[in-house]
Amino acid sequence: MAYTTERRPLRADAQRNYDRILGAAREVFACQGAGASLKEIARRAGVGSATLHRLFPSRRTLLEAVFHDRVEELCANAAQRAKESEPGPALLAWLGDLTAYAAGSRGLAASLLHDGRDADLLDQNEGCQAMITAAARELLQRAQQAGAVRPGVRAEDLLALVNAISLAAEHHDDDAQAGRLLNIAIEGISLQPAENA
Amino acid sequence: MAYTTERRPLRADAQRNYDRILGAAREVFACQGAGASLKEIARRAGVGSATLHRLFPSRRTLLEAVFHDRVEELCANAAQRAKESEPGPALLAWLGDLTAYAAGSRGLAASLLHDGRDADLLDQNEGCQAMITAAARELLQRAQQAGAVRPGVRAEDLLALVNAISLAAEHHDDDAQAGRLLNIAIEGISLQPAENA
DNA sequence: CTCTAACCGGAGCACCAGCCCGTTTGTCAA
DNA sequence: TTGACAAACGGGCTGGTGCTCCGGTTAGAG
Protein backbone atom coordinates (compact mmCIF):
# COMPACT_ATOMS: atom_id res chain seq x y z
CA MET A 1 0.00 0.00 0.00
CA ALA A 2 2.71 2.46 0.91
CA TYR A 3 4.96 1.87 -2.06
CA THR A 4 6.88 5.03 -2.85
CA THR A 5 9.67 6.25 -5.01
CA GLU A 6 12.79 5.30 -3.09
CA ARG A 7 14.55 8.54 -3.94
CA ARG A 8 13.78 10.42 -0.76
CA PRO A 9 11.00 9.89 1.75
CA LEU A 10 7.97 11.92 0.78
CA ARG A 11 6.73 14.52 3.16
CA ALA A 12 3.92 13.24 5.35
CA ASP A 13 1.14 15.00 3.47
CA ALA A 14 2.52 13.94 0.12
CA GLN A 15 2.67 10.35 1.26
CA ARG A 16 -0.91 10.55 2.44
CA ASN A 17 -2.01 11.86 -0.94
CA TYR A 18 0.04 9.23 -2.68
CA ASP A 19 -1.82 6.50 -0.83
CA ARG A 20 -5.21 8.11 -1.37
CA ILE A 21 -4.61 8.43 -5.09
CA LEU A 22 -3.46 4.85 -5.29
CA GLY A 23 -6.61 3.70 -3.52
CA ALA A 24 -8.88 5.74 -5.74
CA ALA A 25 -7.04 4.59 -8.85
CA ARG A 26 -7.44 0.98 -7.84
CA GLU A 27 -11.22 1.39 -7.61
CA VAL A 28 -11.63 3.46 -10.73
CA PHE A 29 -9.37 1.37 -12.93
CA ALA A 30 -11.10 -1.75 -11.72
CA CYS A 31 -14.53 -0.63 -12.77
CA GLN A 32 -13.81 1.64 -15.74
CA GLY A 33 -10.72 0.10 -17.26
CA ALA A 34 -7.26 1.57 -17.64
CA GLY A 35 -8.50 4.37 -19.87
CA ALA A 36 -10.42 5.99 -17.05
CA SER A 37 -10.23 9.72 -16.48
CA LEU A 38 -7.33 10.82 -14.32
CA LYS A 39 -9.32 13.84 -13.20
CA GLU A 40 -11.97 11.49 -11.90
CA ILE A 41 -9.36 9.62 -9.91
CA ALA A 42 -7.99 12.84 -8.47
CA ARG A 43 -11.52 13.97 -7.62
CA ARG A 44 -12.33 10.73 -5.87
CA ALA A 45 -9.07 10.90 -3.96
CA GLY A 46 -9.97 14.40 -2.79
CA VAL A 47 -6.89 15.82 -4.43
CA GLY A 48 -6.13 18.39 -7.11
CA SER A 49 -5.25 17.10 -10.54
CA ALA A 50 -1.86 18.79 -10.35
CA THR A 51 -1.03 16.70 -7.31
CA LEU A 52 -1.83 13.55 -9.17
CA HIS A 53 0.35 14.57 -12.08
CA ARG A 54 3.20 15.53 -9.77
CA LEU A 55 3.22 12.19 -7.97
CA PHE A 56 2.48 10.16 -11.11
CA PRO A 57 3.86 11.92 -14.19
CA SER A 58 2.13 9.65 -16.66
CA ARG A 59 -0.90 7.40 -16.72
CA ARG A 60 1.43 4.50 -17.01
CA THR A 61 3.35 5.42 -13.87
CA LEU A 62 0.09 5.27 -11.99
CA LEU A 63 -0.86 1.95 -13.52
CA GLU A 64 2.49 0.49 -12.64
CA ALA A 65 2.06 1.62 -9.06
CA VAL A 66 -1.46 0.24 -8.86
CA PHE A 67 -0.51 -3.16 -10.17
CA HIS A 68 2.81 -3.35 -8.41
CA ASP A 69 1.84 -5.61 -5.50
CA ARG A 70 -0.17 -7.98 -7.61
CA VAL A 71 2.70 -8.28 -10.04
CA GLU A 72 5.02 -9.07 -7.16
CA GLU A 73 2.60 -11.75 -6.13
CA LEU A 74 2.68 -13.14 -9.64
CA CYS A 75 6.45 -13.29 -9.57
CA ALA A 76 6.33 -15.06 -6.26
CA ASN A 77 3.99 -17.56 -7.91
CA ALA A 78 6.67 -18.15 -10.51
CA ALA A 79 9.18 -19.16 -7.86
CA GLN A 80 6.58 -21.36 -6.20
CA ARG A 81 5.69 -23.08 -9.45
CA ALA A 82 9.35 -23.64 -10.18
CA LYS A 83 9.84 -25.38 -6.86
CA GLU A 84 6.89 -27.71 -6.89
CA SER A 85 6.70 -28.74 -10.56
CA GLU A 86 8.91 -29.98 -13.34
CA PRO A 87 10.32 -27.13 -15.47
CA GLY A 88 7.93 -27.65 -18.38
CA PRO A 89 4.66 -27.81 -16.48
CA ALA A 90 5.84 -25.03 -14.20
CA LEU A 91 6.19 -22.67 -17.12
CA LEU A 92 2.86 -23.67 -18.59
CA ALA A 93 1.06 -23.28 -15.30
CA TRP A 94 2.58 -19.90 -14.74
CA LEU A 95 1.62 -18.71 -18.21
CA GLY A 96 -1.90 -19.71 -17.25
CA ASP A 97 -1.65 -17.62 -14.07
CA LEU A 98 -0.37 -14.71 -16.06
CA THR A 99 -3.09 -14.88 -18.67
CA ALA A 100 -5.81 -15.16 -16.07
CA TYR A 101 -4.43 -12.22 -14.19
CA ALA A 102 -3.92 -10.00 -17.19
CA ALA A 103 -7.34 -10.81 -18.59
CA GLY A 104 -8.87 -10.09 -15.21
CA SER A 105 -7.35 -6.68 -14.63
CA ARG A 106 -8.93 -4.72 -17.39
CA GLY A 107 -6.58 -2.63 -19.44
CA LEU A 108 -3.35 -3.66 -17.81
CA ALA A 109 -2.39 -5.42 -20.98
CA ALA A 110 -3.20 -2.46 -23.14
CA SER A 111 -1.21 -0.08 -21.04
CA LEU A 112 1.79 -2.34 -20.80
CA LEU A 113 1.91 -2.42 -24.54
CA HIS A 114 2.16 1.24 -25.12
CA ASP A 115 5.77 1.56 -25.93
CA GLY A 116 8.46 1.05 -23.36
CA ARG A 117 10.25 4.24 -24.32
CA ASP A 118 8.81 6.02 -21.32
CA ALA A 119 11.61 8.09 -19.86
CA ASP A 120 10.65 8.12 -16.21
CA LEU A 121 9.90 4.42 -16.32
CA LEU A 122 13.25 3.29 -17.57
CA ASP A 123 15.46 4.60 -14.81
CA GLN A 124 13.01 3.36 -12.24
CA ASN A 125 13.85 -0.05 -13.56
CA GLU A 126 12.04 -2.01 -10.94
CA GLY A 127 8.96 -1.55 -13.11
CA CYS A 128 6.43 -4.31 -13.41
CA GLN A 129 7.64 -5.16 -16.87
CA ALA A 130 11.15 -5.82 -15.64
CA MET A 131 10.00 -8.02 -12.79
CA ILE A 132 7.79 -10.13 -14.96
CA THR A 133 10.39 -10.43 -17.66
CA ALA A 134 12.93 -11.68 -15.15
CA ALA A 135 10.51 -14.26 -13.78
CA ALA A 136 9.57 -15.43 -17.25
CA ARG A 137 13.16 -15.68 -18.37
CA GLU A 138 13.98 -17.86 -15.40
CA LEU A 139 11.12 -20.29 -15.93
CA LEU A 140 11.63 -20.40 -19.67
CA GLN A 141 15.33 -21.08 -19.41
CA ARG A 142 14.77 -24.03 -17.10
CA ALA A 143 12.03 -25.41 -19.33
CA GLN A 144 14.29 -25.13 -22.33
CA GLN A 145 17.18 -26.83 -20.56
CA ALA A 146 14.82 -29.63 -19.63
CA GLY A 147 13.92 -29.98 -23.30
CA ALA A 148 10.29 -29.14 -22.75
CA VAL A 149 10.27 -26.02 -24.87
CA ARG A 150 11.76 -25.23 -28.25
CA PRO A 151 15.08 -23.40 -27.95
CA GLY A 152 14.15 -20.61 -30.35
CA VAL A 153 11.47 -19.15 -28.12
CA ARG A 154 12.35 -15.92 -26.31
CA ALA A 155 10.97 -14.75 -23.01
CA GLU A 156 9.99 -11.34 -24.37
CA ASP A 157 8.10 -12.96 -27.21
CA LEU A 158 6.27 -15.23 -24.86
CA LEU A 159 5.26 -12.31 -22.70
CA ALA A 160 4.25 -10.23 -25.67
CA LEU A 161 2.10 -13.07 -26.86
CA VAL A 162 0.39 -13.60 -23.54
CA ASN A 163 -0.13 -9.89 -23.27
CA ALA A 164 -1.60 -9.72 -26.74
CA ILE A 165 -3.86 -12.66 -26.02
CA SER A 166 -5.24 -11.05 -22.90
CA LEU A 167 -5.80 -7.87 -24.79
CA ALA A 168 -7.59 -9.55 -27.64
CA ALA A 169 -9.74 -11.69 -25.40
CA GLU A 170 -10.73 -8.69 -23.34
CA HIS A 171 -12.55 -7.19 -26.28
CA HIS A 172 -14.55 -10.19 -27.34
CA ASP A 173 -17.52 -11.31 -25.31
CA ASP A 174 -16.20 -14.84 -25.35
CA ASP A 175 -14.82 -15.51 -21.87
CA ALA A 176 -13.12 -18.77 -22.70
CA GLN A 177 -11.25 -17.30 -25.62
CA ALA A 178 -8.16 -16.33 -23.67
CA GLY A 179 -7.75 -19.94 -22.64
CA ARG A 180 -8.12 -21.21 -26.18
CA LEU A 181 -5.68 -18.70 -27.56
CA LEU A 182 -3.17 -19.49 -24.87
CA ASN A 183 -3.58 -23.13 -25.73
CA ILE A 184 -2.71 -22.42 -29.34
CA ALA A 185 0.40 -20.64 -28.22
CA ILE A 186 1.38 -23.41 -25.82
CA GLU A 187 0.96 -26.21 -28.25
CA GLY A 188 3.24 -24.12 -30.35
CA ILE A 189 6.08 -24.03 -27.93
CA SER A 190 5.83 -27.63 -26.85
CA LEU A 191 8.45 -29.99 -28.19
CA GLN A 192 6.27 -33.09 -28.06
CA PRO A 193 4.19 -33.89 -31.11
CA ALA A 194 0.67 -32.60 -30.73
CA GLU A 195 -1.96 -35.10 -29.67
CA ASN A 196 -4.06 -36.49 -32.51
CA ALA A 197 -7.48 -35.80 -31.03
CA MET B 1 -12.39 4.92 -54.16
CA ALA B 2 -16.07 5.58 -54.63
CA TYR B 3 -17.31 3.03 -52.14
CA THR B 4 -20.55 4.26 -50.61
CA THR B 5 -23.33 3.08 -48.40
CA GLU B 6 -25.62 1.18 -50.73
CA ARG B 7 -28.78 2.54 -49.09
CA ARG B 8 -29.46 5.34 -51.51
CA PRO B 9 -27.12 7.14 -53.86
CA LEU B 10 -25.59 10.11 -52.10
CA ARG B 11 -26.18 13.50 -53.49
CA ALA B 12 -23.35 14.65 -55.75
CA ASP B 13 -21.81 17.01 -53.22
CA ALA B 14 -22.09 14.47 -50.46
CA GLN B 15 -20.34 11.89 -52.58
CA ARG B 16 -17.58 14.36 -53.35
CA ASN B 17 -17.08 15.04 -49.66
CA TYR B 18 -17.19 11.34 -48.92
CA ASP B 19 -14.31 10.77 -51.30
CA ARG B 20 -12.33 13.74 -50.05
CA ILE B 21 -12.66 12.60 -46.47
CA LEU B 22 -11.61 9.11 -47.40
CA GLY B 23 -8.53 10.46 -49.14
CA ALA B 24 -7.58 12.67 -46.24
CA ALA B 25 -8.20 9.87 -43.77
CA ARG B 26 -5.95 7.56 -45.72
CA GLU B 27 -3.09 10.04 -45.51
CA VAL B 28 -3.61 11.00 -41.90
CA PHE B 29 -4.14 7.48 -40.59
CA ALA B 30 -1.08 6.35 -42.49
CA CYS B 31 1.23 8.84 -40.87
CA GLN B 32 -0.35 9.37 -37.46
CA GLY B 33 -1.93 6.01 -36.72
CA ALA B 34 -5.56 5.14 -36.24
CA GLY B 35 -5.94 7.36 -33.21
CA ALA B 36 -5.47 10.52 -35.25
CA SER B 37 -7.74 13.50 -34.75
CA LEU B 38 -10.95 13.34 -36.77
CA LYS B 39 -11.10 17.12 -36.82
CA GLU B 40 -7.70 17.16 -38.46
CA ILE B 41 -8.97 14.78 -41.13
CA ALA B 42 -12.02 16.95 -41.71
CA ARG B 43 -9.81 20.02 -41.89
CA ARG B 44 -7.50 18.46 -44.41
CA ALA B 45 -10.47 17.33 -46.47
CA GLY B 46 -11.77 20.91 -46.49
CA VAL B 47 -14.95 19.84 -44.76
CA GLY B 48 -16.72 20.65 -41.50
CA SER B 49 -16.44 18.18 -38.68
CA ALA B 50 -20.18 17.68 -38.68
CA THR B 51 -20.01 16.44 -42.24
CA LEU B 52 -17.42 13.89 -41.33
CA HIS B 53 -19.51 12.67 -38.43
CA ARG B 54 -22.60 12.48 -40.60
CA LEU B 55 -20.96 10.39 -43.29
CA PHE B 56 -18.93 8.30 -40.84
CA PRO B 57 -20.79 8.01 -37.54
CA SER B 58 -17.86 6.50 -35.69
CA ARG B 59 -14.10 6.42 -36.01
CA ARG B 60 -14.41 2.76 -36.77
CA THR B 61 -16.80 3.33 -39.67
CA LEU B 62 -14.18 5.55 -41.22
CA LEU B 63 -11.41 3.04 -40.63
CA GLU B 64 -13.46 0.30 -42.20
CA ALA B 65 -14.05 2.44 -45.26
CA VAL B 66 -10.39 3.35 -45.52
CA PHE B 67 -9.19 -0.20 -45.33
CA HIS B 68 -12.00 -1.69 -47.35
CA ASP B 69 -10.23 -2.08 -50.69
CA ARG B 70 -7.07 -3.44 -49.19
CA VAL B 71 -9.06 -5.97 -47.21
CA GLU B 72 -10.81 -7.04 -50.36
CA GLU B 73 -7.43 -7.51 -51.91
CA LEU B 74 -6.43 -9.65 -48.95
CA CYS B 75 -9.47 -11.83 -49.38
CA ALA B 76 -8.69 -12.22 -53.05
CA ASN B 77 -5.23 -13.36 -51.96
CA ALA B 78 -6.89 -16.03 -49.88
CA ALA B 79 -8.65 -17.47 -52.91
CA GLN B 80 -5.44 -17.29 -54.90
CA ARG B 81 -3.46 -19.08 -52.19
CA ALA B 82 -6.13 -21.74 -51.97
CA LYS B 83 -5.87 -22.43 -55.68
CA GLU B 84 -2.13 -22.66 -56.06
CA SER B 85 -1.09 -24.40 -52.85
CA GLU B 86 -1.99 -27.36 -50.71
CA PRO B 87 -4.54 -26.52 -48.00
CA GLY B 88 -2.00 -26.44 -45.16
CA PRO B 89 0.63 -24.22 -46.74
CA ALA B 90 -2.09 -22.04 -48.22
CA LEU B 91 -3.42 -21.20 -44.80
CA LEU B 92 0.03 -20.57 -43.39
CA ALA B 93 1.02 -18.34 -46.26
CA TRP B 94 -2.16 -16.37 -45.97
CA LEU B 95 -1.71 -15.89 -42.24
CA GLY B 96 1.66 -14.46 -43.13
CA ASP B 97 0.04 -12.04 -45.59
CA LEU B 98 -2.45 -11.04 -42.98
CA THR B 99 0.12 -10.40 -40.30
CA ALA B 100 2.32 -8.41 -42.61
CA TYR B 101 -0.62 -6.30 -43.71
CA ALA B 102 -2.00 -5.68 -40.25
CA ALA B 103 1.40 -4.86 -38.84
CA GLY B 104 1.97 -2.49 -41.72
CA SER B 105 -1.21 -0.46 -41.45
CA ARG B 106 -0.70 1.17 -38.10
CA GLY B 107 -3.64 0.91 -35.79
CA LEU B 108 -5.89 -1.21 -37.93
CA ALA B 109 -5.45 -4.05 -35.49
CA ALA B 110 -6.25 -1.89 -32.51
CA SER B 111 -9.39 -0.53 -34.04
CA LEU B 112 -10.63 -3.89 -35.18
CA LEU B 113 -10.36 -5.12 -31.64
CA HIS B 114 -12.56 -2.58 -30.06
CA ASP B 115 -15.61 -4.63 -29.54
CA GLY B 116 -17.83 -5.68 -32.38
CA ARG B 117 -20.97 -4.40 -30.70
CA ASP B 118 -21.00 -1.37 -32.98
CA ALA B 119 -24.61 -0.89 -33.99
CA ASP B 120 -24.16 0.73 -37.38
CA LEU B 121 -21.50 -1.80 -38.28
CA LEU B 122 -23.56 -4.89 -37.69
CA ASP B 123 -26.36 -4.29 -40.15
CA GLN B 124 -23.88 -3.15 -42.73
CA ASN B 125 -22.56 -6.67 -42.54
CA GLU B 126 -20.20 -6.44 -45.43
CA GLY B 127 -17.72 -5.03 -42.93
CA CYS B 128 -14.07 -5.89 -43.19
CA GLN B 129 -14.31 -8.19 -40.22
CA ALA B 130 -16.97 -10.30 -41.89
CA MET B 131 -15.04 -10.60 -45.14
CA ILE B 132 -11.85 -11.63 -43.46
CA THR B 133 -13.61 -14.07 -41.19
CA ALA B 134 -15.23 -15.75 -44.16
CA ALA B 135 -11.93 -16.06 -45.98
CA ALA B 136 -10.20 -17.44 -42.92
CA ARG B 137 -12.94 -19.93 -42.22
CA GLU B 138 -12.69 -21.25 -45.77
CA LEU B 139 -8.93 -21.72 -45.68
CA LEU B 140 -8.97 -23.15 -42.20
CA GLN B 141 -11.67 -25.66 -42.97
CA ARG B 142 -9.80 -27.01 -45.96
CA ALA B 143 -6.56 -27.21 -43.98
CA GLN B 144 -8.33 -29.10 -41.24
CA GLN B 145 -9.96 -31.51 -43.66
CA ALA B 146 -6.53 -32.15 -45.15
CA GLY B 147 -5.28 -32.97 -41.67
CA ALA B 148 -2.77 -30.16 -41.63
CA VAL B 149 -4.29 -28.30 -38.71
CA ARG B 150 -5.65 -29.47 -35.38
CA PRO B 151 -9.45 -29.77 -35.45
CA GLY B 152 -9.99 -27.76 -32.27
CA VAL B 153 -8.79 -24.50 -33.76
CA ARG B 154 -11.44 -21.93 -34.65
CA ALA B 155 -11.24 -19.32 -37.35
CA GLU B 156 -12.18 -16.49 -35.01
CA ASP B 157 -9.47 -17.52 -32.59
CA LEU B 158 -6.91 -17.63 -35.32
CA LEU B 159 -7.85 -14.16 -36.47
CA ALA B 160 -7.90 -12.82 -32.95
CA LEU B 161 -4.45 -14.20 -32.44
CA VAL B 162 -3.04 -12.71 -35.62
CA ASN B 163 -4.68 -9.45 -34.75
CA ALA B 164 -3.22 -9.53 -31.26
CA ILE B 165 0.20 -10.35 -32.62
CA SER B 166 0.16 -7.42 -35.00
CA LEU B 167 -0.95 -5.17 -32.22
CA ALA B 168 1.74 -6.33 -29.85
CA ALA B 169 4.48 -6.14 -32.42
CA GLU B 170 3.43 -2.66 -33.43
CA HIS B 171 4.36 -1.33 -30.02
CA HIS B 172 7.77 -2.90 -29.72
CA ASP B 173 10.67 -1.54 -31.72
CA ASP B 174 11.55 -5.06 -32.77
CA ASP B 175 10.47 -5.36 -36.40
CA ALA B 176 10.95 -9.10 -36.69
CA GLN B 177 8.84 -9.80 -33.64
CA ALA B 178 5.57 -10.19 -35.51
CA GLY B 179 7.15 -12.95 -37.55
CA ARG B 180 8.47 -14.76 -34.50
CA LEU B 181 5.16 -14.54 -32.68
CA LEU B 182 3.29 -15.78 -35.70
CA ASN B 183 5.71 -18.64 -35.87
CA ILE B 184 4.92 -19.59 -32.29
CA ALA B 185 1.26 -19.59 -33.12
CA ILE B 186 1.74 -21.61 -36.29
CA GLU B 187 3.87 -24.28 -34.75
CA GLY B 188 1.03 -24.50 -32.32
CA ILE B 189 -1.62 -25.29 -34.85
CA SER B 190 0.49 -27.64 -36.92
CA LEU B 191 -0.26 -31.32 -36.57
CA GLN B 192 3.27 -32.48 -37.43
CA PRO B 193 5.77 -32.80 -34.59
CA ALA B 194 7.91 -29.71 -34.27
CA GLU B 195 11.34 -29.87 -35.81
CA ASN B 196 14.17 -30.56 -33.34
CA ALA B 197 16.41 -27.65 -34.32
C1' DC C 1 9.56 29.49 17.26
C1' DT C 2 11.14 30.55 12.58
C1' DC C 3 11.87 30.05 8.10
C1' DT C 4 12.47 27.65 3.85
C1' DA C 5 11.61 24.41 0.60
C1' DA C 6 8.31 21.03 -0.34
C1' DC C 7 3.78 20.66 -1.42
C1' DC C 8 -0.97 21.90 -2.59
C1' DG C 9 -4.90 22.64 -5.85
C1' DG C 10 -7.81 25.62 -8.69
C1' DA C 11 -7.74 28.19 -12.76
C1' DG C 12 -6.28 28.05 -17.32
C1' DC C 13 -4.53 26.04 -21.88
C1' DA C 14 -5.00 23.32 -25.88
C1' DC C 15 -7.16 19.67 -27.64
C1' DC C 16 -10.78 16.33 -28.55
C1' DA C 17 -15.60 14.07 -30.16
C1' DG C 18 -20.12 14.87 -31.02
C1' DC C 19 -24.46 17.82 -31.65
C1' DC C 20 -27.49 21.82 -32.86
C1' DC C 21 -29.36 24.60 -36.08
C1' DG C 22 -29.45 28.47 -39.47
C1' DT C 23 -27.76 28.46 -44.27
C1' DT C 24 -26.64 26.74 -48.80
C1' DT C 25 -27.29 23.66 -52.66
C1' DG C 26 -28.52 19.70 -55.50
C1' DT C 27 -32.48 17.57 -57.60
C1' DC C 28 -36.70 16.73 -59.57
C1' DA C 29 -41.30 17.89 -61.01
C1' DA C 30 -44.02 21.19 -63.20
C1' DT D 1 -36.50 27.29 -66.98
C1' DT D 2 -38.05 27.77 -62.81
C1' DG D 3 -39.47 26.90 -58.22
C1' DA D 4 -39.78 24.33 -54.01
C1' DC D 5 -38.09 21.26 -50.81
C1' DA D 6 -35.39 17.88 -48.84
C1' DA D 7 -30.65 16.87 -48.37
C1' DA D 8 -26.39 18.27 -47.07
C1' DC D 9 -23.34 21.70 -45.13
C1' DG D 10 -20.31 23.65 -41.46
C1' DG D 11 -19.41 27.06 -37.71
C1' DG D 12 -19.86 27.19 -33.20
C1' DC D 13 -21.25 25.20 -28.91
C1' DT D 14 -20.99 21.73 -25.01
C1' DG D 15 -18.75 18.88 -22.04
C1' DG D 16 -14.93 16.23 -21.70
C1' DT D 17 -9.83 15.25 -21.51
C1' DG D 18 -4.49 15.56 -20.01
C1' DC D 19 -1.37 18.66 -18.44
C1' DT D 20 0.91 23.09 -16.41
C1' DC D 21 1.38 27.45 -14.13
C1' DC D 22 1.65 29.85 -9.99
C1' DG D 23 0.10 32.11 -5.61
C1' DG D 24 -0.89 30.28 -1.25
C1' DT D 25 -0.14 26.75 2.56
C1' DT D 26 2.37 23.81 5.66
C1' DA D 27 5.58 20.27 7.29
C1' DG D 28 9.43 19.78 9.70
C1' DA D 29 14.50 20.87 10.31
C1' DG D 30 17.36 23.93 12.97
PDB file of C-alpha atoms in Angstrom, chain A residues 2 21 31 56 61 102 125 129 146 180 182 184:
ATOM      1  CA  ALA A   2       2.714   2.461   0.910  1.00  0.00           C
ATOM      2  CA  ILE A  21      -4.613   8.429  -5.088  1.00  0.00           C
ATOM      3  CA  CYS A  31     -14.532  -0.633 -12.771  1.00  0.00           C
ATOM      4  CA  PHE A  56       2.484  10.157 -11.114  1.00  0.00           C
ATOM      5  CA  THR A  61       3.351   5.417 -13.871  1.00  0.00           C
ATOM      6  CA  ALA A 102      -3.922 -10.001 -17.191  1.00  0.00           C
ATOM      7  CA  ASN A 125      13.849  -0.046 -13.558  1.00  0.00           C
ATOM      8  CA  GLN A 129       7.636  -5.155 -16.865  1.00  0.00           C
ATOM      9  CA  ALA A 146      14.818 -29.634 -19.625  1.00  0.00           C
ATOM     10  CA  ARG A 180      -8.120 -21.212 -26.177  1.00  0.00           C
ATOM     11  CA  LEU A 182      -3.165 -19.495 -24.872  1.00  0.00           C
ATOM     12  CA  ILE A 184      -2.713 -22.415 -29.337  1.00  0.00           C
TER      13      ILE A 184
END
